[in-house]
mmCIF file of C-alpha atoms in Angstrom:
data_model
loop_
_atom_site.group_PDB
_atom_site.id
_atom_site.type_symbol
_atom_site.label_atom_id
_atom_site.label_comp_id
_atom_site.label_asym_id
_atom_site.label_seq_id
_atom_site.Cartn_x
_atom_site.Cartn_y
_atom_site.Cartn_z
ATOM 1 C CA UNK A 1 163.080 73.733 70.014
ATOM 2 C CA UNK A 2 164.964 71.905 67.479
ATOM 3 C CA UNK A 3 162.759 68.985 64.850
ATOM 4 C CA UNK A 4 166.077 66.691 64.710
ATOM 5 C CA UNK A 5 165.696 65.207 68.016
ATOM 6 C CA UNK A 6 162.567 63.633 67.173
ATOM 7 C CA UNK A 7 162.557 59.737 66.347
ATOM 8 C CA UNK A 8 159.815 59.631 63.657
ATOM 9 C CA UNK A 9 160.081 55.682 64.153
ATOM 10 C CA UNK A 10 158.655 55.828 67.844
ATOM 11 C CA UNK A 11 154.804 55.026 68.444
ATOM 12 C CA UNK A 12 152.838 58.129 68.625
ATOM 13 C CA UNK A 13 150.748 58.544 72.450
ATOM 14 C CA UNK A 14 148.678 60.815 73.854
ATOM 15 C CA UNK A 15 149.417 63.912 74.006
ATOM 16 C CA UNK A 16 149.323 66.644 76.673
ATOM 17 C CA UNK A 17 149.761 70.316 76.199
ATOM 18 C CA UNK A 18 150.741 73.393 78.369
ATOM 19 C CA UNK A 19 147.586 75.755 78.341
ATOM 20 C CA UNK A 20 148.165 79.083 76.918
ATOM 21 C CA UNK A 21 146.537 81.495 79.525
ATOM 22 C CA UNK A 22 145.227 84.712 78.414
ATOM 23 C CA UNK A 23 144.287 87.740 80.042
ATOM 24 C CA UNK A 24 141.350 89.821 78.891
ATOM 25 C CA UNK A 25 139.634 93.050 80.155
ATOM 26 C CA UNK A 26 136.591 90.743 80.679
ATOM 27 C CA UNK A 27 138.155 87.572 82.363
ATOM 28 C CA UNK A 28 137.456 85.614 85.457
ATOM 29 C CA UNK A 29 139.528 83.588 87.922
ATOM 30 C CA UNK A 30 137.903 80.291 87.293
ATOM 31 C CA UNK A 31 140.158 78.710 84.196
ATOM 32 C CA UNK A 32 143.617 78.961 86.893
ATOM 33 C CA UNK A 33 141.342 76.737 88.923
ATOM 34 C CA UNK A 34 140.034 73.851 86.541
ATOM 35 C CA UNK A 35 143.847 74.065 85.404
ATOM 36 C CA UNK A 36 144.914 73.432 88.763
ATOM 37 C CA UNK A 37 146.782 76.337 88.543
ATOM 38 C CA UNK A 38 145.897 77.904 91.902
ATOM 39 C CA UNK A 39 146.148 81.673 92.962
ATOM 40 C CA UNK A 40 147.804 82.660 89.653
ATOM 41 C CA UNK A 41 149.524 85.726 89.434
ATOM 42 C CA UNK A 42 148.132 86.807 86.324
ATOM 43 C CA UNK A 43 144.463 88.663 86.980
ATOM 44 C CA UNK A 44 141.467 88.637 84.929
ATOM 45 C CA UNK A 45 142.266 85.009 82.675
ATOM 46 C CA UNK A 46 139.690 85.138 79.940
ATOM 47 C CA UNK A 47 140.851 82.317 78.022
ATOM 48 C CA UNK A 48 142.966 79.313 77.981
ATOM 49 C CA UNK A 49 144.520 77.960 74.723
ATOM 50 C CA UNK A 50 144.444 74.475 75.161
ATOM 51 C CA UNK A 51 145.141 73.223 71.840
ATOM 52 C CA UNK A 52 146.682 76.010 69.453
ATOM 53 C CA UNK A 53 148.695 76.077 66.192
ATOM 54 C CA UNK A 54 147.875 80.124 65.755
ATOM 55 C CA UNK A 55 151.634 81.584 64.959
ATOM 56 C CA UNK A 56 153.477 83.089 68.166
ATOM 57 C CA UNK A 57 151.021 81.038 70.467
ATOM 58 C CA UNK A 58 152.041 77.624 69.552
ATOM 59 C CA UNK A 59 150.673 74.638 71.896
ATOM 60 C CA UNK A 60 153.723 72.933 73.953
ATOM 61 C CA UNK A 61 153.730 69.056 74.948
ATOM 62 C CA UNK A 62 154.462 68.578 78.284
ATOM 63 C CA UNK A 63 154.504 64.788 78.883
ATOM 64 C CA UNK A 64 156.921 61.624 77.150
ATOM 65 C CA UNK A 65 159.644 61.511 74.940
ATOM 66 C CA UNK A 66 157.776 64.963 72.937
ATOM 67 C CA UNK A 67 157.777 67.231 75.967
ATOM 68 C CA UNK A 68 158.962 70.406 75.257
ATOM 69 C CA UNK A 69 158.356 70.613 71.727
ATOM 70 C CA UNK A 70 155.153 72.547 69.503
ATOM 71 C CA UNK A 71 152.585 71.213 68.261
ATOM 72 C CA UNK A 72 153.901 72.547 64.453
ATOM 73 C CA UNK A 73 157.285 70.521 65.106
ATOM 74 C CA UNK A 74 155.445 67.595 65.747
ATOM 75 C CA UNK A 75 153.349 67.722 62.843
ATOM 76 C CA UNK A 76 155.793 68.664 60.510
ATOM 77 C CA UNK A 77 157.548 65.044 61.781
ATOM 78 C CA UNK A 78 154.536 62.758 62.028
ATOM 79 C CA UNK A 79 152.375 64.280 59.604
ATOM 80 C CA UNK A 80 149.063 61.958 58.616
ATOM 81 C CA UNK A 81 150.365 60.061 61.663
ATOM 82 C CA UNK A 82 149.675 62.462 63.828
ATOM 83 C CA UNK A 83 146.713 64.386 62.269
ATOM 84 C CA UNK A 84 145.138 61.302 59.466
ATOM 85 C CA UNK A 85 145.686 61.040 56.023
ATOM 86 C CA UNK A 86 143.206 62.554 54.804
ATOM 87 C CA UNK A 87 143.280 65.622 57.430
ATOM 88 C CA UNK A 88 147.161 65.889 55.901
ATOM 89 C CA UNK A 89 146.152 65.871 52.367
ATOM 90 C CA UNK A 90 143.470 68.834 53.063
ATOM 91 C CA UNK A 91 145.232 71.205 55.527
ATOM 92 C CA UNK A 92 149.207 69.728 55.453
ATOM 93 C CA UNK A 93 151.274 71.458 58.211
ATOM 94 C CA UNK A 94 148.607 73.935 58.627
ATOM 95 C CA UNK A 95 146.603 72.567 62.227
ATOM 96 C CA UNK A 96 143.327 73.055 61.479
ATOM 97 C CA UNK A 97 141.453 73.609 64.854
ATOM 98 C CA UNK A 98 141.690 75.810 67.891
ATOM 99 C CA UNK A 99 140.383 74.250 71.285
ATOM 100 C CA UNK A 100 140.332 77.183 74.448
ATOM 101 C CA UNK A 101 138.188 77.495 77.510
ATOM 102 C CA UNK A 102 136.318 81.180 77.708
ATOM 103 C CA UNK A 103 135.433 82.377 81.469
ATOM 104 C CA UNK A 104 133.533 85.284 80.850
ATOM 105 C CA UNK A 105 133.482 87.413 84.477
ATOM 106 C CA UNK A 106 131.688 90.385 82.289
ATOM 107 C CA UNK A 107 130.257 90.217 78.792
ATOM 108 C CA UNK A 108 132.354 89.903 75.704
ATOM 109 C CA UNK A 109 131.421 91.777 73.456
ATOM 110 C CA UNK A 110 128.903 91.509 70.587
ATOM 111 C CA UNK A 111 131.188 90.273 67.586
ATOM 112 C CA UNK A 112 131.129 88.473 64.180
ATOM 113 C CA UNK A 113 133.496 86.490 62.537
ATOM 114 C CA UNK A 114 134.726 86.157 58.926
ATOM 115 C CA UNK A 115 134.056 83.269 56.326
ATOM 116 C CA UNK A 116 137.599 81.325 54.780
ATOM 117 C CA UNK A 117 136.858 83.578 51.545
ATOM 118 C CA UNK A 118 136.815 86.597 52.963
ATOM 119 C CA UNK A 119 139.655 85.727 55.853
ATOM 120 C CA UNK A 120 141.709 85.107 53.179
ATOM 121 C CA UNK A 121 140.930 87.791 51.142
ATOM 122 C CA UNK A 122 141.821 90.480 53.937
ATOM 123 C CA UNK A 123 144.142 88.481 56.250
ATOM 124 C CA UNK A 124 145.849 85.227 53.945
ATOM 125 C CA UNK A 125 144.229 82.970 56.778
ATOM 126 C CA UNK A 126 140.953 80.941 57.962
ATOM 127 C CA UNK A 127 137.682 82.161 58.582
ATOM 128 C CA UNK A 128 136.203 80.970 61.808
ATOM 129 C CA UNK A 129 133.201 78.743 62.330
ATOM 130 C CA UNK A 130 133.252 78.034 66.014
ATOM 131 C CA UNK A 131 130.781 75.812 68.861
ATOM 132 C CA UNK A 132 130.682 76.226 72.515
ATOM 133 C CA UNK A 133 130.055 73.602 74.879
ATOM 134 C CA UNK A 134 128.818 75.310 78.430
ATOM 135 C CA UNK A 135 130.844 73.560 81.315
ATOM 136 C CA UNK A 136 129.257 75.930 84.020
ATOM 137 C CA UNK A 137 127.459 79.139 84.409
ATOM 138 C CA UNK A 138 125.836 81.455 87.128
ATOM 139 C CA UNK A 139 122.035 81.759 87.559
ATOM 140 C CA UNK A 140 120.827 83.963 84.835
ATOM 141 C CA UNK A 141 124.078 83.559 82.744
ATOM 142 C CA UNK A 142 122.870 83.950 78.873
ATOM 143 C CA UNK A 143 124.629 83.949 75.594
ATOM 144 C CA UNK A 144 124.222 85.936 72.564
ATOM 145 C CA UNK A 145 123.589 84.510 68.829
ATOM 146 C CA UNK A 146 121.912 85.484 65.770
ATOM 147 C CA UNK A 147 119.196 87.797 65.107
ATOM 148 C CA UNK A 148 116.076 87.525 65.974
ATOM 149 C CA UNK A 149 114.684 87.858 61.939
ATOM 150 C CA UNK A 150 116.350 88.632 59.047
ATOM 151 C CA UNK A 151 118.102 91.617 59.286
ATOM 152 C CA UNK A 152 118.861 94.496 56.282
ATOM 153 C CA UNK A 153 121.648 95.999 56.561
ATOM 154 C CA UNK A 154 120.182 99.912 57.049
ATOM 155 C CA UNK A 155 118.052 98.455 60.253
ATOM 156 C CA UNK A 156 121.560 96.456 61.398
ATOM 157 C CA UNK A 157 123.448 100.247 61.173
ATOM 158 C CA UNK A 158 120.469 101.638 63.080
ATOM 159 C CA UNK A 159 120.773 99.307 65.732
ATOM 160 C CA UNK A 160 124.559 99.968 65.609
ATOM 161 C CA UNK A 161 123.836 103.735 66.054
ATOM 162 C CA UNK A 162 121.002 103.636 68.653
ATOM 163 C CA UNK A 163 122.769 101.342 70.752
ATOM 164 C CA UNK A 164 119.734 98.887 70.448
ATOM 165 C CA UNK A 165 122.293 96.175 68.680
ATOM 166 C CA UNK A 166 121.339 93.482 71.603
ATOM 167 C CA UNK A 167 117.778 93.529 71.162
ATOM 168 C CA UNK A 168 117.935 92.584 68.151
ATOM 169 C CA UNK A 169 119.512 89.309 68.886
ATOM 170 C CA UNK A 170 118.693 86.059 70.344
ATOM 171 C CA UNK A 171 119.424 85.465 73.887
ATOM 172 C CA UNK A 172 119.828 82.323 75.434
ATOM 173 C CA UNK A 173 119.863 81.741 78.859
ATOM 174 C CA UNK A 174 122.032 78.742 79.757
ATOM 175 C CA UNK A 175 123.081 76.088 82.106
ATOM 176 C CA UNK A 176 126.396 73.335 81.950
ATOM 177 C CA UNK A 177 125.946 71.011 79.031
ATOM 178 C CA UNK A 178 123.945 73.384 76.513
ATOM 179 C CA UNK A 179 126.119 73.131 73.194
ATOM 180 C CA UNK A 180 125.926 76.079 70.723
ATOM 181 C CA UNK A 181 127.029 76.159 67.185
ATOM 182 C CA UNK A 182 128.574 79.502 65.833
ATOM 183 C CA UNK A 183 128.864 79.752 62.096
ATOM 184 C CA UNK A 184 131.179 82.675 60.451
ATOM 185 C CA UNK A 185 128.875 85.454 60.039
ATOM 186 C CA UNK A 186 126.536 85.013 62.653
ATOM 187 C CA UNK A 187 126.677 87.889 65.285
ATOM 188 C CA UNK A 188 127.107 86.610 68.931
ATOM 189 C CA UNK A 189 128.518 87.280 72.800
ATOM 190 C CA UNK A 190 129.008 85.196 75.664
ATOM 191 C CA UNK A 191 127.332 87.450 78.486
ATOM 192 C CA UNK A 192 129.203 87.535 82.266
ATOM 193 C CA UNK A 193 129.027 84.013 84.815
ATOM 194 C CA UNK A 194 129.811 81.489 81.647
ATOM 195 C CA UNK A 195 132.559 79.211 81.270
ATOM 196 C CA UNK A 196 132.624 77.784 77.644
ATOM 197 C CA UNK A 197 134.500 75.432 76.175
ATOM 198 C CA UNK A 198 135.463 76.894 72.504
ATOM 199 C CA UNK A 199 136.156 74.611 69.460
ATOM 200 C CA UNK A 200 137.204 76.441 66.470
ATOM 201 C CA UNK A 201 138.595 76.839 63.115
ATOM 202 C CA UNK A 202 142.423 77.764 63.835
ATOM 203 C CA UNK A 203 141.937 81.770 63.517
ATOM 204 C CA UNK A 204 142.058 84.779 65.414
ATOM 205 C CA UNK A 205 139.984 87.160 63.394
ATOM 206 C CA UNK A 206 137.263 88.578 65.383
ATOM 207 C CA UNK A 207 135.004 92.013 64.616
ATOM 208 C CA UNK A 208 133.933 93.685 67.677
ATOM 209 C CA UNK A 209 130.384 95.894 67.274
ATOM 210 C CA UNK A 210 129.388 96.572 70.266
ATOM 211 C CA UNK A 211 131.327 97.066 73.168
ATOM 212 C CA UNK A 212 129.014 98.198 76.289
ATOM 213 C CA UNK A 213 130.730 101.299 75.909
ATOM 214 C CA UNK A 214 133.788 99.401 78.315
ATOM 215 C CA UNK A 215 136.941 101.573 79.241
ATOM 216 C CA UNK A 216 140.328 99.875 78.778
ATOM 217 C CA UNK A 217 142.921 100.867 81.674
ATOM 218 C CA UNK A 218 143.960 104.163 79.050
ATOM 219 C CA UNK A 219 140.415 105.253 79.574
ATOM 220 C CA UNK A 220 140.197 105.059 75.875
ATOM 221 C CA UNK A 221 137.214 102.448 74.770
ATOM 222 C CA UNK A 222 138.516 100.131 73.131
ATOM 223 C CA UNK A 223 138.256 99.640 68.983
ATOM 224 C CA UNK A 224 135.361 98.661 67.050
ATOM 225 C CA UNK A 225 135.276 97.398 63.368
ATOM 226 C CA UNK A 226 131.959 98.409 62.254
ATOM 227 C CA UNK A 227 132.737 98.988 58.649
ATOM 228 C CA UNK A 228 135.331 95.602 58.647
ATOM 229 C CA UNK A 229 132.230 93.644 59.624
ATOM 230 C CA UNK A 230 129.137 95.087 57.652
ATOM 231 C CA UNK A 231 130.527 92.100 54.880
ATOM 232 C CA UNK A 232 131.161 89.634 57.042
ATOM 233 C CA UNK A 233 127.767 89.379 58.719
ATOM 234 C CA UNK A 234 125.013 87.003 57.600
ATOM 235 C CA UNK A 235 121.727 89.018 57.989
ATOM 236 C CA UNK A 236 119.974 86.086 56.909
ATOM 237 C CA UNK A 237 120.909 84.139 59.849
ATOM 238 C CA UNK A 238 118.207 84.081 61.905
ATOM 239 C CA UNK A 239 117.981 80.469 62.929
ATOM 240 C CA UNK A 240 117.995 78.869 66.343
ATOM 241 C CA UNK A 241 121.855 78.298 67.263
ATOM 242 C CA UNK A 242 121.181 76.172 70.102
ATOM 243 C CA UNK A 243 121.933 71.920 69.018
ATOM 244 C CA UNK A 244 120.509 68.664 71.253
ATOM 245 C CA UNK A 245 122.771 66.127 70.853
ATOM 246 C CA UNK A 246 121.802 63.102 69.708
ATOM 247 C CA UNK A 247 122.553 59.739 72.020
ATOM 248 C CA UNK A 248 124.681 57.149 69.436
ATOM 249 C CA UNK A 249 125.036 54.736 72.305
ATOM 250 C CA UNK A 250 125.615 54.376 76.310
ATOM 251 C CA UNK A 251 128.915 55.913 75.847
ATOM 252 C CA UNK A 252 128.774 58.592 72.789
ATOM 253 C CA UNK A 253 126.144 61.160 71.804
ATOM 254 C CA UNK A 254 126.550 63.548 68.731
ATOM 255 C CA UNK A 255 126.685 66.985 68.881
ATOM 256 C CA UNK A 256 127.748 68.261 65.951
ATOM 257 C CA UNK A 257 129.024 67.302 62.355
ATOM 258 C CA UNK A 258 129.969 70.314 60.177
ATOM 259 C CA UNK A 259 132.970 70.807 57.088
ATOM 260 C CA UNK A 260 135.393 72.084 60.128
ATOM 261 C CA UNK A 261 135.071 69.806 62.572
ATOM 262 C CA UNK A 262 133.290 66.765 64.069
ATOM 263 C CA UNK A 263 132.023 67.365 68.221
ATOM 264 C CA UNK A 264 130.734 64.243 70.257
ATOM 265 C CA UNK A 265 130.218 63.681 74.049
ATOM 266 C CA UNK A 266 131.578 60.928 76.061
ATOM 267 C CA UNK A 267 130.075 59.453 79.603
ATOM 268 C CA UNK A 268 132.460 57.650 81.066
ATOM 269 C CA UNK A 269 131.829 56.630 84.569
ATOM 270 C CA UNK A 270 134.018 53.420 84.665
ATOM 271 C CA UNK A 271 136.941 51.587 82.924
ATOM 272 C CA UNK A 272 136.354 51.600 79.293
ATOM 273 C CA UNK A 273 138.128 50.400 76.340
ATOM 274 C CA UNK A 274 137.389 52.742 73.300
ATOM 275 C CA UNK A 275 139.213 52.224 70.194
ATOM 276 C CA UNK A 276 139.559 55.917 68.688
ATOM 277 C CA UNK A 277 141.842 54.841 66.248
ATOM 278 C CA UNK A 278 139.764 53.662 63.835
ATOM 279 C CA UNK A 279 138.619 57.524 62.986
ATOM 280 C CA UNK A 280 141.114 58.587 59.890
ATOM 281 C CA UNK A 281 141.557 61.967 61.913
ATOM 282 C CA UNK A 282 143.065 63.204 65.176
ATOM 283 C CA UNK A 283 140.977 63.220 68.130
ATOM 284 C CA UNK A 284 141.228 65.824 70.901
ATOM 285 C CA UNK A 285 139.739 64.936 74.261
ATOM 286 C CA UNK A 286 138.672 67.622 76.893
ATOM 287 C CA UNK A 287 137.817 66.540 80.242
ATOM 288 C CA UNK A 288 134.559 69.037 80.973
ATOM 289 C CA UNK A 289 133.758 67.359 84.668
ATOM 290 C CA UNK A 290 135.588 64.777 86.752
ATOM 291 C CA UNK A 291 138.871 63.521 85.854
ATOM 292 C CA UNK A 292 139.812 60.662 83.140
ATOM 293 C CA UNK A 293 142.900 58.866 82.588
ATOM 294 C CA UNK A 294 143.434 58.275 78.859
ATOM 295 C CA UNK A 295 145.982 55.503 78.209
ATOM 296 C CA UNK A 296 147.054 53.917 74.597
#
């Protein structure tokens, strides 16, 4: 899609974007369903990228005069007026954030993430610092983060070896509106009968450790990167994961405020007028129950 039929002078709106549906070995049939999508032919959707800017998976607008054009040709058009001035001075046409929903029919498995320094060292790209927002799960659905106590790494490569990786970790049992935040280098899963909303730092690095010893279709299991994430891991990082968000007022409570990104959650049960434009940043909006109408 061609930049030059843009009109740079026209008032920016809302914008809506195609979700990116991915399958994975893991996946669940529930994301085709909050999409509206129906009986999809694709099996086993594990995630949906719902905002994305990752190269080769670009988000697509599908309503107004931008329909049909990615999220990088609108930037590179609109720029601060899109994303905020001060958001364009830091990241310029680089979108900084990744927004998917997870359904997890089986585990995922037990993974870390890289910090920016050493992303960029191995892979000239971000590290990932991520949160998860639970929008439903089954009884006795749990998720996976940090150890339990600090960890050296000769008892971490025992665990590895033995198997006995999981219980070393902490495991939380969870239920719709428990919010999670998932620093780079923190070792974590999100165990089978969660759906999870996923804000992240645009990336797509992940280290798999553990696998459950899971079969892809070739019968071959599939590959771990045990040496790849020995330095990425934070064995220090024993500390609860789980955040309470804090109630700002009958509308808004905060949820989380770190250097990637900003998280808050907003009750509306009734026509509201919200001015979101006085934030010097973009705002996404994700519908987690109901149905809203946003209008400018």
């Amino acid at each position: 899609m061609c930049v030059t039929n843009f009109n740079s002078n026209l008032m920016l709106y809302p914008l809506k974007f195609t979700p990116i549906l991915k399958s994975k070995i893991w996946g669940g049939e529930r994301i085709q369903k909050y999409h509206c999508h129906g009986n999809s032919a694709e099996s086993q959707i594990g995630e949906s990228w719902d905002v994305s800017a990752i190269p080769g998976d670009e988000s697509v607008v599908c309503n107004g005069f931008l329909s049909e054009n990615t999220l990088e040709e609108v930037l590179e058009v609109y720029m601060g007026d899109l994303v905020g001035e001060e958001v364009y001075k830091k990241y310029g046409n680089d979108f900084p954030l990744l927004v998917k929903l997870i359904d997890a029919r089986d585990n995922l498995s037990i993974q870390v993430h890289p910090n920016d320094e050493l992303a960029i060292i191995r892979h000239g790209c971000n590290g990932k610092n991520e949160m998860w927002y639970v929008m439903d799960a089954d009884p006795g659905a749990f998720i996976i983060a940090g150890f339990k106590e600090k960890m050296s790494r000769e008892s971490y490569l025992e665990h590895v070896k033995n198997n006995t990786l999981e219980s070393a970790l902490h495991k939380y049992e969870v239920k719709p509106g428990d919010v999670f935040y998932v620093p780079a280098g923190c070792v974590h899963s999100i165990g089978g009968g969660c759906l999870i909303l996923e804000i992240q730092q645009t990336s797509d690095i992940t280290y798999r450790i553990y696998d459950y010893n899971r079969l892809q279709d070739n019968g071959e299991p599939r590959e771990l990167h045990t040496e790849l994430a020995l330095d990425a891991i934070n064995f220090e990082n024993n500390n609860k994961q789980n955040v309470e968000p804090v109630i700002v007022d009958s509308v808004m409570s905060h949820v989380i405020d770190s250097d990637f990104f900003t998280v808050n959650i907003m009750t509306v049960n009734r026509n509201l007028n919200y001015d979101l434009s006085v934030r010097n940043s973009f705002v996404i909006l994700t519908c987690v129950e109901g149905e809203v109408k946003c209008e400018d």
